[in-house]
mmCIF file of C-alpha atoms in Angstrom:
data_model
loop_
_atom_site.group_PDB
_atom_site.id
_atom_site.type_symbol
_atom_site.label_atom_id
_atom_site.label_comp_id
_atom_site.label_asym_id
_atom_site.label_seq_id
_atom_site.Cartn_x
_atom_site.Cartn_y
_atom_site.Cartn_z
ATOM 1 C CA UNK A 1 -6.469 -14.260 1.660
ATOM 2 C CA UNK A 2 -7.126 -16.905 -0.921
ATOM 3 C CA UNK A 3 -6.995 -16.693 -4.719
ATOM 4 C CA UNK A 4 -9.486 -18.816 -6.603
ATOM 5 C CA UNK A 5 -9.234 -18.909 -10.381
ATOM 6 C CA UNK A 6 -11.506 -20.247 -13.079
ATOM 7 C CA UNK A 7 -11.679 -20.035 -16.827
ATOM 8 C CA UNK A 8 -14.319 -17.555 -17.948
ATOM 9 C CA UNK A 9 -16.275 -19.450 -20.592
ATOM 10 C CA UNK A 10 -17.223 -22.985 -21.582
ATOM 11 C CA UNK A 11 -19.482 -24.086 -24.397
ATOM 12 C CA UNK A 12 -20.769 -27.659 -24.835
ATOM 13 C CA UNK A 13 -23.396 -29.460 -26.865
ATOM 14 C CA UNK A 14 -26.510 -30.771 -25.202
ATOM 15 C CA UNK A 15 -25.987 -34.341 -24.055
ATOM 16 C CA UNK A 16 -22.211 -34.023 -23.785
ATOM 17 C CA UNK A 17 -20.304 -33.837 -20.504
ATOM 18 C CA UNK A 18 -19.093 -30.475 -19.186
ATOM 19 C CA UNK A 19 -15.960 -30.096 -17.111
ATOM 20 C CA UNK A 20 -15.396 -26.848 -15.250
ATOM 21 C CA UNK A 21 -12.013 -26.339 -13.640
ATOM 22 C CA UNK A 22 -10.817 -24.278 -10.703
ATOM 23 C CA UNK A 23 -7.518 -23.702 -8.932
ATOM 24 C CA UNK A 24 -6.983 -22.270 -5.479
ATOM 25 C CA UNK A 25 -3.911 -21.179 -3.590
ATOM 26 C CA UNK A 26 -4.461 -21.937 0.095
ATOM 27 C CA UNK A 27 -3.806 -25.563 0.973
ATOM 28 C CA UNK A 28 -5.467 -25.079 4.370
ATOM 29 C CA UNK A 29 -8.899 -24.665 2.756
ATOM 30 C CA UNK A 30 -11.173 -27.109 4.535
ATOM 31 C CA UNK A 31 -14.105 -27.311 2.145
ATOM 32 C CA UNK A 32 -14.454 -26.551 -1.556
ATOM 33 C CA UNK A 33 -17.741 -25.707 -3.190
ATOM 34 C CA UNK A 34 -19.525 -25.361 -6.484
ATOM 35 C CA UNK A 35 -22.347 -22.843 -6.789
ATOM 36 C CA UNK A 36 -24.618 -22.171 -9.763
ATOM 37 C CA UNK A 37 -25.968 -18.722 -10.589
ATOM 38 C CA UNK A 38 -28.694 -18.222 -13.153
ATOM 39 C CA UNK A 39 -29.433 -14.752 -14.562
ATOM 40 C CA UNK A 40 -30.926 -12.453 -11.945
ATOM 41 C CA UNK A 41 -30.757 -15.107 -9.244
ATOM 42 C CA UNK A 42 -28.686 -15.746 -6.164
ATOM 43 C CA UNK A 43 -26.138 -18.504 -5.758
ATOM 44 C CA UNK A 44 -27.438 -22.052 -5.548
ATOM 45 C CA UNK A 45 -25.245 -24.518 -3.680
ATOM 46 C CA UNK A 46 -24.705 -27.498 -6.006
ATOM 47 C CA UNK A 47 -22.234 -29.578 -4.080
ATOM 48 C CA UNK A 48 -19.199 -29.401 -1.837
ATOM 49 C CA UNK A 49 -16.286 -31.614 -0.919
ATOM 50 C CA UNK A 50 -14.197 -31.923 2.206
ATOM 51 C CA UNK A 51 -10.520 -31.347 1.594
ATOM 52 C CA UNK A 52 -9.494 -34.882 2.593
ATOM 53 C CA UNK A 53 -11.681 -36.421 -0.126
ATOM 54 C CA UNK A 54 -10.669 -37.058 -3.728
ATOM 55 C CA UNK A 55 -14.055 -37.414 -5.325
ATOM 56 C CA UNK A 56 -17.723 -36.896 -4.657
ATOM 57 C CA UNK A 57 -20.590 -37.920 -6.909
ATOM 58 C CA UNK A 58 -24.134 -36.623 -6.711
ATOM 59 C CA UNK A 59 -26.434 -37.711 -9.556
ATOM 60 C CA UNK A 60 -25.116 -35.980 -12.712
ATOM 61 C CA UNK A 61 -22.423 -34.082 -10.811
ATOM 62 C CA UNK A 62 -18.932 -35.383 -10.082
ATOM 63 C CA UNK A 63 -16.423 -33.326 -8.129
ATOM 64 C CA UNK A 64 -12.737 -34.202 -8.341
ATOM 65 C CA UNK A 65 -10.201 -32.718 -5.961
ATOM 66 C CA UNK A 66 -6.443 -32.864 -6.454
ATOM 67 C CA UNK A 67 -5.201 -31.427 -3.196
ATOM 68 C CA UNK A 68 -1.536 -31.654 -4.199
ATOM 69 C CA UNK A 69 -2.131 -29.442 -7.241
ATOM 70 C CA UNK A 70 -4.897 -27.424 -5.528
ATOM 71 C CA UNK A 71 -7.177 -28.204 -8.442
ATOM 72 C CA UNK A 72 -10.919 -28.750 -8.286
ATOM 73 C CA UNK A 73 -13.201 -29.777 -11.123
ATOM 74 C CA UNK A 74 -16.917 -30.169 -11.631
ATOM 75 C CA UNK A 75 -18.148 -32.632 -14.231
ATOM 76 C CA UNK A 76 -21.768 -32.424 -15.360
ATOM 77 C CA UNK A 77 -22.889 -35.540 -17.187
ATOM 78 C CA UNK A 78 -25.509 -35.369 -19.960
ATOM 79 C CA UNK A 79 -25.504 -31.572 -19.943
ATOM 80 C CA UNK A 80 -28.911 -30.000 -20.559
ATOM 81 C CA UNK A 81 -29.930 -26.517 -21.715
ATOM 82 C CA UNK A 82 -31.135 -25.850 -18.174
ATOM 83 C CA UNK A 83 -27.539 -26.202 -17.014
ATOM 84 C CA UNK A 84 -26.612 -22.966 -18.815
ATOM 85 C CA UNK A 85 -25.513 -20.618 -16.040
ATOM 86 C CA UNK A 86 -22.442 -19.217 -14.308
ATOM 87 C CA UNK A 87 -20.660 -21.694 -12.056
ATOM 88 C CA UNK A 88 -18.613 -20.424 -9.126
ATOM 89 C CA UNK A 89 -15.911 -22.333 -7.350
ATOM 90 C CA UNK A 90 -15.388 -21.339 -3.703
ATOM 91 C CA UNK A 91 -12.897 -22.288 -1.027
ATOM 92 C CA UNK A 92 -13.573 -22.098 2.672
ATOM 93 C CA UNK A 93 -10.813 -21.117 5.042
ATOM 94 C CA UNK A 94 -11.756 -20.484 8.640
ATOM 95 C CA UNK A 95 -15.193 -18.888 8.557
ATOM 96 C CA UNK A 96 -14.772 -17.241 5.185
ATOM 97 C CA UNK A 97 -15.628 -18.246 1.642
ATOM 98 C CA UNK A 98 -13.437 -17.110 -1.243
ATOM 99 C CA UNK A 99 -15.022 -17.163 -4.685
ATOM 100 C CA UNK A 100 -13.632 -17.386 -8.180
ATOM 101 C CA UNK A 101 -14.836 -15.077 -10.940
ATOM 102 C CA UNK A 102 -17.183 -17.717 -12.314
ATOM 103 C CA UNK A 103 -17.315 -19.840 -15.485
ATOM 104 C CA UNK A 104 -20.138 -19.090 -17.880
ATOM 105 C CA UNK A 105 -21.450 -22.390 -19.265
ATOM 106 C CA UNK A 106 -23.397 -22.255 -22.516
ATOM 107 C CA UNK A 107 -25.199 -25.397 -23.642
ATOM 108 C CA UNK A 108 -25.875 -25.566 -27.368
ATOM 109 C CA UNK A 109 -29.045 -27.480 -28.316
ATOM 110 C CA UNK B 1 -37.436 -25.138 4.660
ATOM 111 C CA UNK B 2 -37.676 -21.475 3.712
ATOM 112 C CA UNK B 3 -34.572 -19.985 2.141
ATOM 113 C CA UNK B 4 -32.732 -16.758 2.801
ATOM 114 C CA UNK B 5 -35.067 -13.825 2.133
ATOM 115 C CA UNK B 6 -33.805 -10.469 0.899
ATOM 116 C CA UNK B 7 -35.538 -7.239 0.030
ATOM 117 C CA UNK B 8 -35.870 -5.221 -2.024
ATOM 118 C CA UNK B 9 -34.932 -7.136 -5.180
ATOM 119 C CA UNK B 10 -34.010 -4.006 -7.073
ATOM 120 C CA UNK B 11 -33.133 -0.466 -6.086
ATOM 121 C CA UNK B 12 -32.130 2.559 -8.161
ATOM 122 C CA UNK B 13 -30.833 5.626 -6.344
ATOM 123 C CA UNK B 14 -28.876 8.743 -7.159
ATOM 124 C CA UNK B 15 -25.314 9.119 -5.933
ATOM 125 C CA UNK B 16 -25.014 10.599 -2.464
ATOM 126 C CA UNK B 17 -28.390 9.165 -1.457
ATOM 127 C CA UNK B 18 -28.733 6.490 1.202
ATOM 128 C CA UNK B 19 -30.120 2.966 0.833
ATOM 129 C CA UNK B 20 -30.811 -0.004 3.100
ATOM 130 C CA UNK B 21 -31.107 -3.702 2.384
ATOM 131 C CA UNK B 22 -32.764 -6.302 4.541
ATOM 132 C CA UNK B 23 -32.010 -9.982 5.054
ATOM 133 C CA UNK B 24 -33.868 -12.720 6.903
ATOM 134 C CA UNK B 25 -31.661 -15.804 7.190
ATOM 135 C CA UNK B 26 -32.747 -19.407 7.431
ATOM 136 C CA UNK B 27 -34.152 -20.090 10.883
ATOM 137 C CA UNK B 28 -31.546 -21.299 13.333
ATOM 138 C CA UNK B 29 -28.529 -20.258 11.263
ATOM 139 C CA UNK B 30 -26.171 -18.407 13.568
ATOM 140 C CA UNK B 31 -23.727 -17.251 10.891
ATOM 141 C CA UNK B 32 -24.769 -14.542 8.446
ATOM 142 C CA UNK B 33 -22.763 -12.935 5.664
ATOM 143 C CA UNK B 34 -23.169 -9.929 3.391
ATOM 144 C CA UNK B 35 -21.386 -10.136 0.055
ATOM 145 C CA UNK B 36 -20.989 -7.606 -2.745
ATOM 146 C CA UNK B 37 -21.019 -8.974 -6.293
ATOM 147 C CA UNK B 38 -19.948 -6.545 -8.989
ATOM 148 C CA UNK B 39 -20.991 -7.467 -12.522
ATOM 149 C CA UNK B 40 -18.663 -10.076 -14.000
ATOM 150 C CA UNK B 41 -16.981 -10.890 -10.694
ATOM 151 C CA UNK B 42 -17.378 -13.376 -7.890
ATOM 152 C CA UNK B 43 -18.912 -12.329 -4.571
ATOM 153 C CA UNK B 44 -16.640 -10.487 -2.145
ATOM 154 C CA UNK B 45 -17.227 -10.571 1.596
ATOM 155 C CA UNK B 46 -18.314 -7.349 3.243
ATOM 156 C CA UNK B 47 -19.173 -8.500 6.757
ATOM 157 C CA UNK B 48 -19.762 -11.664 8.753
ATOM 158 C CA UNK B 49 -21.942 -12.016 11.859
ATOM 159 C CA UNK B 50 -22.075 -14.810 14.400
ATOM 160 C CA UNK B 51 -25.423 -14.398 16.150
ATOM 161 C CA UNK B 52 -25.558 -10.631 16.703
ATOM 162 C CA UNK B 53 -21.805 -10.106 16.955
ATOM 163 C CA UNK B 54 -19.482 -9.035 14.150
ATOM 164 C CA UNK B 55 -16.837 -11.665 13.332
ATOM 165 C CA UNK B 56 -15.162 -9.937 10.401
ATOM 166 C CA UNK B 57 -15.806 -6.515 8.902
ATOM 167 C CA UNK B 58 -12.296 -5.883 7.634
ATOM 168 C CA UNK B 59 -13.491 -5.394 4.051
ATOM 169 C CA UNK B 60 -16.469 -3.196 4.845
ATOM 170 C CA UNK B 61 -15.933 0.444 3.749
ATOM 171 C CA UNK B 62 -16.914 1.782 7.141
ATOM 172 C CA UNK B 63 -16.954 5.410 6.065
ATOM 173 C CA UNK B 64 -20.123 4.713 4.108
ATOM 174 C CA UNK B 65 -21.316 1.180 4.835
ATOM 175 C CA UNK B 66 -22.839 -0.070 8.062
ATOM 176 C CA UNK B 67 -24.556 -3.281 9.056
ATOM 177 C CA UNK B 68 -26.337 -4.669 12.052
ATOM 178 C CA UNK B 69 -27.985 -7.898 13.017
ATOM 179 C CA UNK B 70 -30.923 -7.447 15.310
ATOM 180 C CA UNK B 71 -31.298 -10.053 18.056
ATOM 181 C CA UNK B 72 -29.121 -12.421 16.081
ATOM 182 C CA UNK B 73 -31.766 -12.946 13.368
ATOM 183 C CA UNK B 74 -32.550 -10.325 10.684
ATOM 184 C CA UNK B 75 -29.834 -8.086 9.328
ATOM 185 C CA UNK B 76 -29.710 -4.759 7.545
ATOM 186 C CA UNK B 77 -26.938 -3.324 5.401
ATOM 187 C CA UNK B 78 -26.880 0.425 4.813
ATOM 188 C CA UNK B 79 -24.935 2.617 2.425
ATOM 189 C CA UNK B 80 -24.750 6.344 3.096
ATOM 190 C CA UNK B 81 -23.832 8.171 0.927
ATOM 191 C CA UNK B 82 -23.834 5.917 -2.125
ATOM 192 C CA UNK B 83 -21.232 6.212 -4.875
ATOM 193 C CA UNK B 84 -21.448 5.097 -8.480
ATOM 194 C CA UNK B 85 -19.021 2.252 -7.795
ATOM 195 C CA UNK B 86 -21.437 0.781 -5.233
ATOM 196 C CA UNK B 87 -23.594 -0.452 -8.128
ATOM 197 C CA UNK B 88 -23.635 -4.223 -7.579
ATOM 198 C CA UNK B 89 -25.706 -7.101 -6.327
ATOM 199 C CA UNK B 90 -25.706 -7.399 -2.547
ATOM 200 C CA UNK B 91 -26.053 -10.990 -1.431
ATOM 201 C CA UNK B 92 -26.927 -12.234 2.012
ATOM 202 C CA UNK B 93 -26.039 -15.761 3.065
ATOM 203 C CA UNK B 94 -26.581 -17.835 6.170
ATOM 204 C CA UNK B 95 -24.651 -20.864 7.146
ATOM 205 C CA UNK B 96 -24.992 -24.089 9.080
ATOM 206 C CA UNK B 97 -21.994 -26.385 9.294
ATOM 207 C CA UNK B 98 -20.116 -26.334 5.989
ATOM 208 C CA UNK B 99 -23.116 -25.218 3.926
ATOM 209 C CA UNK B 100 -23.812 -21.588 3.104
ATOM 210 C CA UNK B 101 -27.130 -20.669 1.492
ATOM 211 C CA UNK B 102 -27.610 -17.465 -0.433
ATOM 212 C CA UNK B 103 -30.578 -15.211 -0.968
ATOM 213 C CA UNK B 104 -31.551 -13.895 -4.390
ATOM 214 C CA UNK B 105 -29.763 -10.628 -3.745
ATOM 215 C CA UNK B 106 -30.598 -6.966 -4.089
ATOM 216 C CA UNK B 107 -29.467 -5.348 -7.327
ATOM 217 C CA UNK B 108 -28.416 -1.773 -6.607
ATOM 218 C CA UNK B 109 -27.934 0.750 -9.386
ATOM 219 C CA UNK B 110 -26.453 4.118 -8.455
ATOM 220 C CA UNK B 111 -26.937 6.804 -11.101
#
């Protein structure tokens, strides 16, 4: 299978940038994803990146991929209280998605 | 575009009882997944369908869990008999291309 690891907690002040990091083990992963999960809700697809890309930007979100180190990061610019949630990194290999344990982001007003 | 629909949202049952969950994927999505998410963990794949055929059920505890996908559209996941450790959120997802979309999940509590 695939191991996907994330740090468990991150706390930032409103207006600052948040950076959530993820590492994965399988270099043959074709796509890498970031999902957001709010309390009691399902997973919301935020963004994804193809494995041959280094960076993808979508409004306040920037995804950086270091394929050599198998490291993925999600930067949220101008973090708002509504960004407080659990963020899951996922790697796709074949038809399957492998998820990390999630990073709980707390935004302090 | 309507999202992935799941029901019920919540279910509380006693151990050894049976329970069923229902999923209606996004129209036209051939690939459907059931995931189990235990509190504090990431989702873990239970079963994957392509149309109405099973692609991967290697992690489905087949002694108690079963799933089907009728006519390649709706899907049901059943647990019989339930154990305490089955308490989790059961997420359904459907996929088109590289994008997988998740439903809100069914939170199962086994007491």
